Short mmCIF file of C-alpha atoms and ligand atoms in Angstrom, two decimals:
data_model
loop_
_atom_site.label_atom_id
_atom_site.label_comp_id
_atom_site.label_asym_id
_atom_site.label_seq_id
_atom_site.Cartn_x
_atom_site.Cartn_y
_atom_site.Cartn_z
CA ALA I 4 0.20 0.05 -0.11
CA SER I 5 2.71 2.51 0.66
CA LYS I 6 4.26 1.64 -2.55
CA GLU I 7 1.07 2.53 -4.16
CA LEU I 8 0.99 5.66 -2.23
CA GLY I 9 4.51 6.65 -3.21
CA ARG I 10 3.67 5.93 -6.94
CA ASN I 11 0.63 8.12 -6.58
CA ARG I 12 2.42 11.19 -5.04
CA LEU I 13 5.15 10.67 -7.70
CA SER I 14 2.71 11.01 -10.46
CA TYR I 15 0.97 13.92 -8.83
CA PHE I 16 4.19 15.46 -8.59
CA THR I 17 4.98 15.06 -12.33
CA GLN I 18 1.61 16.09 -12.87
CA ALA I 19 2.15 19.37 -11.10
CA LEU I 20 5.27 20.01 -12.99
CA HIS I 21 3.64 19.23 -16.24
CA ASP I 22 0.79 21.78 -15.30
CA GLU I 23 3.32 24.45 -14.42
CA ALA I 24 5.36 24.12 -17.76
CA ARG I 25 2.29 24.28 -19.60
CA ASN I 26 1.17 27.42 -17.52
CA ARG I 27 4.34 28.89 -18.23
CA LEU I 28 4.35 28.16 -21.82
CA GLN I 29 0.61 29.61 -22.10
CA LEU I 30 1.57 32.96 -20.58
CA ILE I 31 4.41 33.45 -22.68
CA ASN I 32 2.35 32.62 -25.75
CA ASP I 33 -0.42 35.14 -24.47
CA MET I 34 2.35 37.52 -23.92
CA ARG I 35 3.32 37.59 -27.54
CA SER I 36 0.05 39.40 -28.63
CA ALA I 37 -0.35 41.27 -25.52
CA ILE I 38 1.15 44.33 -26.74
CA GLU I 39 -0.93 44.66 -29.85
CA ASN I 40 -4.03 44.14 -27.92
CA LYS I 41 -3.04 46.74 -25.56
CA GLN I 42 -3.21 44.51 -22.59
CA PHE I 43 -0.03 46.30 -20.91
CA GLU I 44 -0.55 49.45 -19.07
CA LEU I 45 2.01 51.48 -16.83
CA HIS I 46 1.34 52.62 -13.34
CA PHE I 47 3.19 55.43 -11.75
CA GLN I 48 4.51 55.60 -8.30
CA PRO I 49 5.38 59.14 -6.84
CA ILE I 50 8.90 59.70 -5.45
CA THR I 51 9.02 62.50 -3.23
CA LYS I 52 11.28 64.88 -1.82
CA LEU I 53 11.22 63.87 2.02
CA VAL I 54 11.78 67.24 3.55
CA SER I 55 8.96 68.97 1.72
CA GLY I 56 6.64 66.10 0.77
CA ARG I 57 6.99 67.57 -2.81
CA ILE I 58 6.65 64.92 -5.67
CA CYS I 59 9.52 65.26 -8.02
CA LYS I 60 9.82 61.90 -9.79
CA ALA I 61 7.53 59.06 -10.78
CA GLU I 62 8.56 55.39 -11.29
CA ALA I 63 6.79 53.59 -14.11
CA LEU I 64 5.66 50.17 -13.28
CA ILE I 65 4.24 47.80 -15.83
CA ARG I 66 1.05 46.01 -15.34
CA TRP I 67 -0.62 43.28 -17.49
CA HIS I 68 -4.37 43.08 -17.88
CA HIS I 69 -4.73 39.41 -18.80
CA PRO I 70 -8.15 38.71 -20.62
CA GLU I 71 -8.79 35.75 -18.51
CA ARG I 72 -6.64 35.90 -15.52
CA GLY I 73 -6.99 39.53 -14.67
CA MET I 74 -4.29 41.43 -13.47
CA ILE I 75 -0.73 39.81 -13.61
CA SER I 76 2.18 41.05 -11.59
CA PRO I 77 5.46 41.98 -13.21
CA ALA I 78 7.23 39.57 -10.62
CA GLU I 79 5.51 36.84 -12.27
CA PHE I 80 5.71 37.62 -16.07
CA ILE I 81 8.95 39.93 -16.45
CA PRO I 82 10.94 36.62 -15.74
CA LEU I 83 9.01 34.89 -18.40
CA ALA I 84 9.54 37.67 -20.78
CA GLU I 85 13.38 37.59 -20.14
CA GLU I 86 13.30 33.81 -20.78
CA SER I 87 11.51 34.03 -23.95
CA GLY I 88 13.18 37.13 -25.21
CA LEU I 89 9.83 39.03 -25.47
CA ILE I 90 11.44 41.58 -22.79
CA VAL I 91 13.08 43.43 -25.92
CA SER I 92 9.74 44.29 -27.36
CA ILE I 93 7.96 44.63 -24.27
CA GLY I 94 11.03 47.03 -23.05
CA ASP I 95 10.63 48.91 -26.27
CA TRP I 96 7.07 49.59 -25.50
CA VAL I 97 7.83 50.54 -21.78
CA PHE I 98 10.32 53.20 -23.00
CA ARG I 99 8.11 54.71 -25.65
CA GLU I 100 5.13 54.68 -23.35
CA ALA I 101 7.10 56.26 -20.30
CA ALA I 102 8.61 58.93 -22.60
CA ALA I 103 5.29 60.00 -24.20
CA THR I 104 3.97 60.32 -20.64
CA ALA I 105 6.90 62.04 -19.69
CA LYS I 106 6.25 64.52 -22.32
CA ARG I 107 2.51 65.15 -21.58
CA TRP I 108 3.52 65.74 -17.79
CA CYS I 109 6.06 68.34 -19.08
CA GLU I 110 3.32 70.17 -20.63
CA LEU I 111 0.80 69.41 -17.92
CA PHE I 112 3.15 70.12 -14.90
CA ASN I 113 5.51 72.84 -16.04
CA HIS I 114 8.70 70.55 -16.57
CA GLU I 115 8.80 69.29 -13.06
CA LEU I 116 8.56 65.50 -13.23
CA GLN I 117 11.24 62.89 -14.13
CA ILE I 118 10.11 59.41 -15.10
CA SER I 119 12.18 56.31 -14.28
CA LEU I 120 11.57 52.96 -16.34
CA ASN I 121 13.09 49.72 -15.32
CA MET I 122 15.36 48.15 -17.64
CA SER I 123 16.03 44.29 -17.29
CA PRO I 124 19.95 43.24 -17.76
CA LEU I 125 18.87 40.84 -20.55
CA GLN I 126 17.65 44.00 -22.67
CA PHE I 127 21.31 45.06 -22.34
CA GLN I 128 22.71 41.68 -23.61
CA SER I 129 20.46 41.73 -26.54
CA ASN I 130 21.66 42.99 -29.60
CA GLN I 131 18.34 44.15 -30.56
CA LEU I 132 18.54 46.94 -28.17
CA ASN I 133 18.27 50.01 -30.29
CA ILE I 134 19.27 53.22 -28.24
CA GLU I 135 19.52 55.31 -31.51
CA HIS I 136 15.89 54.50 -32.15
CA TRP I 137 15.02 55.41 -28.43
CA LEU I 138 16.86 58.60 -28.65
CA ALA I 139 15.15 59.35 -32.12
CA TYR I 140 11.98 58.74 -30.51
CA LEU I 141 12.64 61.51 -28.03
CA GLN I 142 13.57 63.86 -30.80
CA THR I 143 10.34 63.02 -32.74
CA ILE I 144 8.08 63.73 -29.60
CA LYS I 145 10.53 66.52 -28.46
CA LEU I 146 11.24 65.24 -25.28
CA GLU I 147 14.43 66.37 -23.38
CA ALA I 148 16.31 63.20 -22.10
CA ARG I 149 16.77 64.82 -18.46
CA PHE I 150 13.08 63.89 -18.02
CA LEU I 151 13.96 60.11 -18.25
CA SER I 152 15.98 57.90 -15.97
CA ILE I 153 16.49 54.17 -16.38
CA GLU I 154 16.63 51.62 -13.31
CA ILE I 155 19.23 48.98 -13.68
CA THR I 156 20.27 46.44 -10.89
CA GLU I 157 23.75 45.92 -9.38
CA GLY I 158 24.12 42.49 -11.26
CA LEU I 159 24.20 44.15 -14.63
CA LEU I 160 27.30 46.53 -13.51
CA LEU I 161 29.04 43.67 -11.52
CA ASN I 162 29.14 41.56 -14.81
CA ALA I 163 29.26 44.61 -17.02
CA ASN I 164 31.55 44.22 -20.24
CA ASP I 165 32.56 46.79 -22.60
CA ASP I 166 29.11 46.51 -24.60
CA VAL I 167 27.17 46.96 -21.41
CA LYS I 168 29.40 49.71 -20.38
CA ASN I 169 29.07 51.49 -23.77
CA LYS I 170 25.32 51.24 -23.92
CA LEU I 171 25.18 52.85 -20.35
CA LEU I 172 27.46 55.59 -21.58
CA GLN I 173 25.17 55.90 -24.46
CA PHE I 174 22.16 56.68 -22.20
CA ARG I 175 24.15 58.98 -20.07
CA ASP I 176 25.87 61.13 -22.76
CA ALA I 177 22.14 61.51 -24.09
CA GLY I 178 21.12 63.07 -20.76
CA ILE I 179 19.40 60.21 -19.28
CA ASP I 180 20.01 59.37 -15.56
CA VAL I 181 21.04 56.12 -14.67
CA ALA I 182 19.81 54.65 -11.30
CA ILE I 183 20.95 51.70 -9.22
CA ASP I 184 17.55 49.74 -8.33
CA ASP I 185 17.30 47.75 -5.06
CA PHE I 186 20.74 48.50 -3.96
CA GLY I 187 22.42 46.62 -1.08
CA VAL I 188 20.62 43.24 -1.61
CA GLY I 189 22.46 42.00 -4.59
CA TYR I 190 26.33 41.48 -4.68
CA SER I 191 27.30 45.01 -2.93
CA ALA I 192 30.44 44.97 -4.65
CA LEU I 193 31.21 48.60 -4.45
CA SER I 194 33.89 48.50 -6.85
CA TYR I 195 31.84 49.51 -9.60
CA LEU I 196 30.67 52.70 -7.82
CA ARG I 197 34.44 54.10 -8.33
CA HIS I 198 33.69 54.81 -12.02
CA LEU I 199 30.74 56.76 -11.11
CA ASP I 200 28.72 56.00 -14.32
CA ILE I 201 25.68 56.45 -12.40
CA ASP I 202 23.47 59.23 -11.09
CA GLN I 203 21.13 57.70 -8.61
CA LEU I 204 20.91 55.38 -6.04
CA LYS I 205 17.72 53.63 -4.89
CA ILE I 206 18.08 51.69 -1.33
CA ASP I 207 16.15 48.30 -1.36
CA ARG I 208 13.06 47.99 0.80
CA SER I 209 14.32 45.37 3.02
CA PHE I 210 16.53 47.87 4.59
CA ILE I 211 13.70 50.31 5.21
CA GLN I 212 11.05 47.80 6.31
CA ASN I 213 12.73 47.13 9.91
CA LEU I 214 14.19 50.73 10.02
CA ASP I 215 12.56 51.56 13.25
CA THR I 216 12.97 48.22 15.08
CA ALA I 217 16.79 46.88 13.77
CA GLN I 218 19.48 48.94 14.73
CA SER I 219 21.75 47.50 12.18
CA ASP I 220 19.50 48.38 9.37
CA LEU I 221 19.53 52.07 10.37
CA VAL I 222 23.20 52.18 10.65
CA LEU I 223 23.55 50.37 7.44
CA THR I 224 21.04 52.71 5.50
CA GLU I 225 22.69 55.68 7.17
CA ALA I 226 26.38 54.51 5.83
CA ILE I 227 24.72 54.13 2.29
CA VAL I 228 23.27 57.45 2.40
CA ILE I 229 26.48 59.23 3.19
CA MET I 230 28.44 57.23 0.81
CA ALA I 231 26.22 58.10 -1.92
CA GLN I 232 25.94 61.90 -1.25
CA LYS I 233 29.75 61.84 -0.95
CA LEU I 234 30.01 60.12 -4.33
CA GLY I 235 27.54 62.85 -5.71
CA LEU I 236 24.57 60.52 -6.32
CA LYS I 237 20.98 61.19 -5.54
CA VAL I 238 19.72 58.69 -2.85
CA ILE I 239 16.07 57.34 -2.85
CA ALA I 240 14.79 55.08 -0.14
CA GLU I 241 12.20 52.29 -1.39
CA GLY I 242 9.38 51.17 0.29
CA ILE I 243 8.50 53.63 2.82
CA GLU I 244 5.36 52.54 4.60
CA THR I 245 5.09 54.34 7.90
CA GLU I 246 5.73 57.72 9.30
CA ALA I 247 8.43 56.56 11.79
CA GLN I 248 10.38 55.54 8.65
CA ARG I 249 10.16 58.59 6.95
CA GLN I 250 11.35 60.58 10.05
CA LEU I 251 14.12 58.30 10.52
CA LEU I 252 15.25 58.74 7.26
CA LEU I 253 14.96 62.32 7.29
CA ASP I 254 17.22 62.19 10.61
CA ILE I 255 20.07 60.48 8.72
CA GLY I 256 19.71 62.89 5.87
CA CYS I 257 18.22 60.94 3.09
CA ASP I 258 16.89 63.03 0.29
CA TYR I 259 14.07 61.09 -1.59
CA GLY I 260 11.53 58.61 -0.90
CA GLN I 261 9.06 56.15 -2.56
CA GLY I 262 6.50 53.84 -0.67
CA TYR I 263 2.83 53.20 0.06
CA LEU I 264 2.99 56.11 2.83
CA PHE I 265 2.91 58.54 -0.26
CA SER I 266 1.02 56.51 -2.66
CA ARG I 267 0.94 52.99 -4.17
CA PRO I 268 1.53 52.83 -7.92
CA LEU I 269 -1.22 54.71 -9.86
CA PRO I 270 -2.75 54.62 -13.64
CA ALA I 271 -1.57 57.69 -15.41
CA ALA I 272 -4.93 59.48 -14.86
CA ALA I 273 -5.02 58.90 -11.14
CA PHE I 274 -1.41 60.14 -10.86
CA GLU I 275 -2.19 63.38 -12.41
CA ALA I 276 -5.11 63.75 -10.02
CA PHE I 277 -3.06 63.12 -7.15
CA PHE I 278 -0.06 65.33 -8.22
CA ILE I 279 -2.54 68.05 -8.81
CA SER I 280 -4.43 67.58 -5.13
CA MET I 281 -0.77 67.76 -3.52
CA GLN I 282 0.35 70.86 -5.46
CA ASN I 283 -2.70 72.56 -4.13
CA SER I 284 -2.17 71.42 -0.67
CA ASP I 285 1.09 73.19 -0.15
P1 C2E Q 13 11.21 47.50 -8.36
O1 C2E Q 13 11.72 48.21 -9.53
O2 C2E Q 13 11.92 47.35 -7.13
O3 C2E Q 13 9.92 48.54 -7.95
C1 C2E Q 13 9.32 48.61 -6.94
C2 C2E Q 13 8.09 47.40 -6.41
O4 C2E Q 13 7.85 47.56 -5.00
C3 C2E Q 13 6.95 47.66 -7.16
O5 C2E Q 13 6.24 46.61 -7.37
C4 C2E Q 13 6.14 48.85 -6.30
O6 C2E Q 13 4.88 48.37 -6.42
C5 C2E Q 13 6.54 47.98 -5.01
N1 C2E Q 13 6.45 48.85 -3.58
C6 C2E Q 13 6.55 50.21 -3.66
N2 C2E Q 13 6.34 50.81 -2.64
C7 C2E Q 13 6.17 49.49 -1.78
C8 C2E Q 13 6.01 49.70 -0.44
O7 C2E Q 13 5.72 50.68 0.31
N3 C2E Q 13 5.68 48.47 0.10
C9 C2E Q 13 5.64 47.33 -0.78
N4 C2E Q 13 5.65 46.17 0.03
N5 C2E Q 13 6.06 47.35 -2.09
C10 C2E Q 13 6.23 48.79 -2.48
P2 C2E Q 13 5.87 46.12 -8.74
O8 C2E Q 13 5.07 46.96 -9.57
O9 C2E Q 13 4.82 44.68 -8.39
O10 C2E Q 13 7.11 45.45 -9.62
C11 C2E Q 13 8.11 44.65 -9.29
C12 C2E Q 13 9.11 44.32 -9.85
O11 C2E Q 13 8.86 44.31 -11.13
C13 C2E Q 13 9.95 45.93 -9.78
O12 C2E Q 13 10.68 46.01 -8.83
C14 C2E Q 13 10.84 45.49 -11.12
O13 C2E Q 13 12.02 44.84 -10.63
C15 C2E Q 13 9.85 44.61 -12.03
N6 C2E Q 13 9.19 45.76 -13.10
C16 C2E Q 13 8.23 46.30 -12.94
N7 C2E Q 13 7.99 47.02 -13.91
C17 C2E Q 13 8.94 46.85 -14.98
C18 C2E Q 13 9.31 46.95 -16.41
O14 C2E Q 13 8.69 47.79 -16.89
N8 C2E Q 13 10.24 46.46 -17.18
C19 C2E Q 13 11.01 45.49 -16.26
N9 C2E Q 13 12.16 44.91 -16.70
N10 C2E Q 13 10.91 45.22 -14.89
C20 C2E Q 13 9.69 45.79 -14.23
MG1 MG Q 14 12.49 49.87 -9.89
MG1 MG Q 15 13.33 48.84 -6.60
MG1 MG Q 16 12.93 46.38 -5.20
#
């Protein structure tokens, strides 16, 4: 009987694996037509100056409205987009959509807001990434490059070959800021910071989460803030959820913050309304 049970369990397991694989293939397949079916949308989360509460930037975060499954999180589908190579065309769409929104907001909000967008390391490794096309698009819509920044992760810089470095330089030469996302959790090899091919540093949410209870997190966060400032980088704390966290970050001299305390990521129209209501309240 126990042998029988083992066999059942094994077949249950292989069945589950099979379902999982089929599920992934199905999602990848659905993703192929998601751009032309207009199922992607960018949401925008405010980044505020901690002293004044003023919104000065917004991070663009992709959302997928799947016709049958509803909203799928980027944490679920971005890895599949990377695996399948679809990240290149999705990344193209993200860039153009973010740039078009930045252009609209320049007119609406009088040149105040920079939009940052996330880039996967795989976009840099792809020979299909065409930065010239992107820059040409900015000229077409007449958007100054300084209203955009790209967020990359430490891993990309750590393994950067000449090709990746050149691409990063191309962005910076054009006037697009480069930010390190999720700083502190990856490899924390500081050597790449010596070359200073970056403009902004975003401290990972995991440091901020327990800022008010874990002394070591506070010490490390303060050290990161001081280091970044001395290197001339803008520092943004991610994932601020409480007033206590905001106050501690102010105390250690952190300039910018992002998190649910200020706002969740919002669809463009809701972001615009939020921005206007914040302007009117000060
Ligand atoms: P990320 O770039 O580090 O983005 C921040 C994530 O933290 C977002 O999750 C945001 O909604 C969430 N967040 C913001 N404030 C708080 C907070 O106070 N508390 C908590 N618990 N979470 C907060 P989201 O939108 O689900 O995105 C997850 C990740 O997916 C992003 O992490 C980024 O790595 C990736 N991603 C999102 N959009 C894109 C995109 O257009 N392209 C690429 N390549 N990756 C993207
Ligand atoms: Mg990001
Ligand atoms: Mg981040
Ligand atoms: Mg993060």
